[in-house]
């Protein structure tokens, strides 16, 4: 048999923990809402990648667009699609460097790497509300497996 489970070990955060993450962001002063159009069972590593991606996106909103309302939307089809949108910041120049250029930092690169590691993709750039949008698309294998079982 394999090694015994470590007593007191804490499981990494997953998809089921995103609502708590948003509650903590609200307590920190970020006006954020969750639109959960559908959910899916995903592999633990996929859930952790989504959680960490949403966490980084909200941290970036607080850092670069303080006070701007944000929305997290999750939908499921063949993939789990997670979109974090924020409106334009109230103050001019928020999120930009001294020369006015938008900065992309290690946070986005790290997010993209984590999401790619579970077979997903990440897009980040200007959003439709004049703010910023981060879109994470990851496999929803449990949903696909259920459909395959139903077809068999």
PDB file of C-alpha atoms in Angstrom:
ATOM      1  CA  UNK A   1       0.000   0.000   0.000  1.00  0.00           C
ATOM      2  CA  UNK A   2       0.956   3.635  -0.501  1.00  0.00           C
ATOM      3  CA  UNK A   3       1.934   6.024   2.253  1.00  0.00           C
ATOM      4  CA  UNK A   4      -0.645   6.828   4.899  1.00  0.00           C
ATOM      5  CA  UNK A   5      -2.368  10.206   4.589  1.00  0.00           C
ATOM      6  CA  UNK A   6      -0.706  12.924   6.584  1.00  0.00           C
ATOM      7  CA  UNK A   7      -2.813  13.859   9.580  1.00  0.00           C
ATOM      8  CA  UNK A   8      -3.855  17.501   9.580  1.00  0.00           C
ATOM      9  CA  UNK A   9      -2.873  18.050   5.930  1.00  0.00           C
ATOM     10  CA  UNK A  10      -4.799  20.871   4.309  1.00  0.00           C
ATOM     11  CA  UNK A  11      -6.140  20.290   0.814  1.00  0.00           C
ATOM     12  CA  UNK A  12      -5.242  22.965  -1.745  1.00  0.00           C
ATOM     13  CA  UNK A  13      -8.061  25.382  -2.565  1.00  0.00           C
ATOM     14  CA  UNK A  14     -10.366  24.443  -5.408  1.00  0.00           C
ATOM     15  CA  UNK A  15     -13.395  25.513  -7.377  1.00  0.00           C
ATOM     16  CA  UNK A  16     -15.643  25.097  -4.342  1.00  0.00           C
ATOM     17  CA  UNK A  17     -13.561  27.738  -2.512  1.00  0.00           C
ATOM     18  CA  UNK A  18     -14.005  30.555  -5.056  1.00  0.00           C
ATOM     19  CA  UNK A  19     -17.130  31.941  -3.310  1.00  0.00           C
ATOM     20  CA  UNK A  20     -15.141  32.264  -0.056  1.00  0.00           C
ATOM     21  CA  UNK A  21     -12.341  34.000  -1.954  1.00  0.00           C
ATOM     22  CA  UNK A  22     -14.842  36.558  -3.270  1.00  0.00           C
ATOM     23  CA  UNK A  23     -16.250  37.077   0.241  1.00  0.00           C
ATOM     24  CA  UNK A  24     -12.727  37.871   1.507  1.00  0.00           C
ATOM     25  CA  UNK A  25     -12.203  40.290  -1.409  1.00  0.00           C
ATOM     26  CA  UNK A  26     -15.472  42.053  -0.503  1.00  0.00           C
ATOM     27  CA  UNK A  27     -14.361  42.373   3.129  1.00  0.00           C
ATOM     28  CA  UNK A  28     -11.126  43.943   1.811  1.00  0.00           C
ATOM     29  CA  UNK A  29     -13.208  46.587   0.020  1.00  0.00           C
ATOM     30  CA  UNK A  30     -13.492  45.205  -3.530  1.00  0.00           C
ATOM     31  CA  UNK A  31     -17.043  45.380  -4.911  1.00  0.00           C
ATOM     32  CA  UNK A  32     -17.158  41.964  -6.606  1.00  0.00           C
ATOM     33  CA  UNK A  33     -20.009  39.709  -7.689  1.00  0.00           C
ATOM     34  CA  UNK A  34     -20.210  36.089  -8.828  1.00  0.00           C
ATOM     35  CA  UNK A  35     -22.320  34.867 -11.693  1.00  0.00           C
ATOM     36  CA  UNK A  36     -22.346  31.094 -11.619  1.00  0.00           C
ATOM     37  CA  UNK A  37     -24.281  30.007 -14.679  1.00  0.00           C
ATOM     38  CA  UNK A  38     -23.432  26.350 -14.213  1.00  0.00           C
ATOM     39  CA  UNK A  39     -20.853  24.373 -12.315  1.00  0.00           C
ATOM     40  CA  UNK A  40     -18.997  21.158 -12.958  1.00  0.00           C
ATOM     41  CA  UNK A  41     -16.908  18.632 -11.145  1.00  0.00           C
ATOM     42  CA  UNK A  42     -13.329  19.179 -12.186  1.00  0.00           C
ATOM     43  CA  UNK A  43     -10.085  17.474 -11.284  1.00  0.00           C
ATOM     44  CA  UNK A  44      -8.526  18.913  -8.097  1.00  0.00           C
ATOM     45  CA  UNK A  45      -5.565  20.386  -9.979  1.00  0.00           C
ATOM     46  CA  UNK A  46      -7.953  22.140 -12.409  1.00  0.00           C
ATOM     47  CA  UNK A  47      -9.965  23.538  -9.495  1.00  0.00           C
ATOM     48  CA  UNK A  48      -6.791  24.825  -7.866  1.00  0.00           C
ATOM     49  CA  UNK A  49      -5.638  26.456 -11.133  1.00  0.00           C
ATOM     50  CA  UNK A  50      -9.003  28.242 -11.441  1.00  0.00           C
ATOM     51  CA  UNK A  51      -8.947  29.340  -7.794  1.00  0.00           C
ATOM     52  CA  UNK A  52      -5.405  30.701  -8.080  1.00  0.00           C
ATOM     53  CA  UNK A  53      -6.245  32.433 -11.372  1.00  0.00           C
ATOM     54  CA  UNK A  54      -9.292  34.169  -9.871  1.00  0.00           C
ATOM     55  CA  UNK A  55      -7.230  35.045  -6.788  1.00  0.00           C
ATOM     56  CA  UNK A  56      -4.508  36.691  -8.912  1.00  0.00           C
ATOM     57  CA  UNK A  57      -7.045  38.486 -11.125  1.00  0.00           C
ATOM     58  CA  UNK A  58      -8.821  39.968  -8.083  1.00  0.00           C
ATOM     59  CA  UNK A  59      -5.491  40.932  -6.514  1.00  0.00           C
ATOM     60  CA  UNK A  60      -4.650  42.769  -9.735  1.00  0.00           C
ATOM     61  CA  UNK A  61      -8.001  44.591  -9.649  1.00  0.00           C
ATOM     62  CA  UNK A  62      -7.324  45.741  -6.081  1.00  0.00           C
ATOM     63  CA  UNK A  63      -3.771  46.777  -6.977  1.00  0.00           C
ATOM     64  CA  UNK A  64      -4.358  48.461 -10.346  1.00  0.00           C
ATOM     65  CA  UNK A  65      -8.038  49.498 -10.310  1.00  0.00           C
ATOM     66  CA  UNK A  66      -8.818  50.062  -6.637  1.00  0.00           C
ATOM     67  CA  UNK A  67     -12.530  50.526  -6.063  1.00  0.00           C
ATOM     68  CA  UNK A  68     -13.554  49.431  -9.556  1.00  0.00           C
ATOM     69  CA  UNK A  69     -16.397  46.897  -9.467  1.00  0.00           C
ATOM     70  CA  UNK A  70     -15.451  43.405 -10.633  1.00  0.00           C
ATOM     71  CA  UNK A  71     -17.472  40.423 -11.791  1.00  0.00           C
ATOM     72  CA  UNK A  72     -16.502  36.751 -11.861  1.00  0.00           C
ATOM     73  CA  UNK A  73     -18.545  34.640 -14.281  1.00  0.00           C
ATOM     74  CA  UNK A  74     -18.291  30.851 -14.577  1.00  0.00           C
ATOM     75  CA  UNK A  75     -19.946  28.820 -17.339  1.00  0.00           C
ATOM     76  CA  UNK A  76     -19.577  25.187 -18.304  1.00  0.00           C
ATOM     77  CA  UNK A  77     -19.745  23.586 -21.710  1.00  0.00           C
ATOM     78  CA  UNK A  78     -17.023  21.326 -23.030  1.00  0.00           C
ATOM     79  CA  UNK A  79     -14.738  23.469 -20.882  1.00  0.00           C
ATOM     80  CA  UNK A  80     -15.101  25.517 -17.734  1.00  0.00           C
ATOM     81  CA  UNK A  81     -14.901  29.173 -18.761  1.00  0.00           C
ATOM     82  CA  UNK A  82     -14.100  31.703 -16.035  1.00  0.00           C
ATOM     83  CA  UNK A  83     -14.117  35.429 -16.792  1.00  0.00           C
ATOM     84  CA  UNK A  84     -12.991  38.114 -14.355  1.00  0.00           C
ATOM     85  CA  UNK A  85     -14.008  41.582 -15.559  1.00  0.00           C
ATOM     86  CA  UNK A  86     -13.486  44.895 -13.865  1.00  0.00           C
ATOM     87  CA  UNK A  87     -14.689  48.326 -14.823  1.00  0.00           C
ATOM     88  CA  UNK A  88     -12.288  51.151 -15.528  1.00  0.00           C
ATOM     89  CA  UNK A  89     -10.625  52.504 -12.393  1.00  0.00           C
ATOM     90  CA  UNK A  90     -11.994  55.726 -10.942  1.00  0.00           C
ATOM     91  CA  UNK A  91      -8.612  57.446 -10.972  1.00  0.00           C
ATOM     92  CA  UNK A  92      -6.723  58.183 -14.177  1.00  0.00           C
ATOM     93  CA  UNK A  93      -3.588  56.173 -14.782  1.00  0.00           C
ATOM     94  CA  UNK A  94      -4.398  53.331 -12.401  1.00  0.00           C
ATOM     95  CA  UNK A  95      -2.663  50.188 -13.566  1.00  0.00           C
ATOM     96  CA  UNK A  96      -0.295  52.054 -15.831  1.00  0.00           C
ATOM     97  CA  UNK A  97       3.368  52.881 -15.506  1.00  0.00           C
ATOM     98  CA  UNK A  98       4.843  56.374 -15.343  1.00  0.00           C
ATOM     99  CA  UNK A  99       4.918  56.507 -19.148  1.00  0.00           C
ATOM    100  CA  UNK A 100       1.189  55.608 -19.318  1.00  0.00           C
ATOM    101  CA  UNK A 101       1.801  52.118 -20.716  1.00  0.00           C
ATOM    102  CA  UNK A 102      -0.098  49.196 -19.209  1.00  0.00           C
ATOM    103  CA  UNK A 103       2.120  46.732 -17.381  1.00  0.00           C
ATOM    104  CA  UNK A 104       1.894  42.984 -17.476  1.00  0.00           C
ATOM    105  CA  UNK A 105       3.790  41.402 -14.654  1.00  0.00           C
ATOM    106  CA  UNK A 106       4.900  38.058 -13.379  1.00  0.00           C
ATOM    107  CA  UNK A 107       1.395  37.447 -11.994  1.00  0.00           C
ATOM    108  CA  UNK A 108      -0.148  37.053 -15.451  1.00  0.00           C
ATOM    109  CA  UNK A 109       2.739  34.910 -16.681  1.00  0.00           C
ATOM    110  CA  UNK A 110       2.454  32.702 -13.617  1.00  0.00           C
ATOM    111  CA  UNK A 111      -1.326  32.423 -14.075  1.00  0.00           C
ATOM    112  CA  UNK A 112      -0.914  31.464 -17.732  1.00  0.00           C
ATOM    113  CA  UNK A 113       1.670  28.833 -16.830  1.00  0.00           C
ATOM    114  CA  UNK A 114      -0.522  27.319 -14.095  1.00  0.00           C
ATOM    115  CA  UNK A 115      -3.576  27.197 -16.383  1.00  0.00           C
ATOM    116  CA  UNK A 116      -1.569  25.736 -19.296  1.00  0.00           C
ATOM    117  CA  UNK A 117      -0.268  23.059 -16.908  1.00  0.00           C
ATOM    118  CA  UNK A 118      -3.810  21.648 -16.605  1.00  0.00           C
ATOM    119  CA  UNK A 119      -4.551  21.864 -20.341  1.00  0.00           C
ATOM    120  CA  UNK A 120      -6.203  25.273 -20.242  1.00  0.00           C
ATOM    121  CA  UNK A 121      -5.668  28.699 -21.716  1.00  0.00           C
ATOM    122  CA  UNK A 122      -5.590  32.251 -20.397  1.00  0.00           C
ATOM    123  CA  UNK A 123      -6.320  35.532 -22.128  1.00  0.00           C
ATOM    124  CA  UNK A 124      -5.869  38.924 -20.490  1.00  0.00           C
ATOM    125  CA  UNK A 125      -6.403  42.384 -21.898  1.00  0.00           C
ATOM    126  CA  UNK A 126      -8.702  45.375 -22.093  1.00  0.00           C
ATOM    127  CA  UNK A 127     -12.314  44.534 -21.243  1.00  0.00           C
ATOM    128  CA  UNK A 128     -15.590  45.740 -22.720  1.00  0.00           C
ATOM    129  CA  UNK A 129     -16.313  48.049 -19.754  1.00  0.00           C
ATOM    130  CA  UNK A 130     -13.071  49.993 -20.261  1.00  0.00           C
ATOM    131  CA  UNK A 131     -11.300  48.028 -17.539  1.00  0.00           C
ATOM    132  CA  UNK A 132      -9.525  44.696 -17.721  1.00  0.00           C
ATOM    133  CA  UNK A 133     -10.642  41.155 -18.521  1.00  0.00           C
ATOM    134  CA  UNK A 134      -9.023  37.852 -17.607  1.00  0.00           C
ATOM    135  CA  UNK A 135     -10.506  34.744 -19.250  1.00  0.00           C
ATOM    136  CA  UNK A 136      -9.511  31.277 -18.073  1.00  0.00           C
ATOM    137  CA  UNK A 137     -10.676  28.216 -20.012  1.00  0.00           C
ATOM    138  CA  UNK A 138      -9.907  24.799 -18.514  1.00  0.00           C
ATOM    139  CA  UNK A 139     -10.999  21.219 -19.149  1.00  0.00           C
ATOM    140  CA  UNK A 140     -14.136  20.052 -17.383  1.00  0.00           C
ATOM    141  CA  UNK A 141     -13.353  16.323 -17.657  1.00  0.00           C
ATOM    142  CA  UNK A 142     -16.054  15.163 -15.282  1.00  0.00           C
ATOM    143  CA  UNK A 143     -18.727  16.777 -17.473  1.00  0.00           C
ATOM    144  CA  UNK A 144     -17.268  15.144 -20.594  1.00  0.00           C
ATOM    145  CA  UNK A 145     -16.961  11.771 -18.858  1.00  0.00           C
ATOM    146  CA  UNK A 146     -20.623  11.950 -17.779  1.00  0.00           C
ATOM    147  CA  UNK A 147     -21.690  12.661 -21.371  1.00  0.00           C
ATOM    148  CA  UNK A 148     -19.598   9.730 -22.639  1.00  0.00           C
ATOM    149  CA  UNK A 149     -21.172   7.383 -20.060  1.00  0.00           C
ATOM    150  CA  UNK A 150     -24.628   8.548 -21.135  1.00  0.00           C
ATOM    151  CA  UNK A 151     -23.828   7.842 -24.798  1.00  0.00           C
ATOM    152  CA  UNK A 152     -22.464   4.360 -24.123  1.00  0.00           C
TER     153      UNK A 152
END
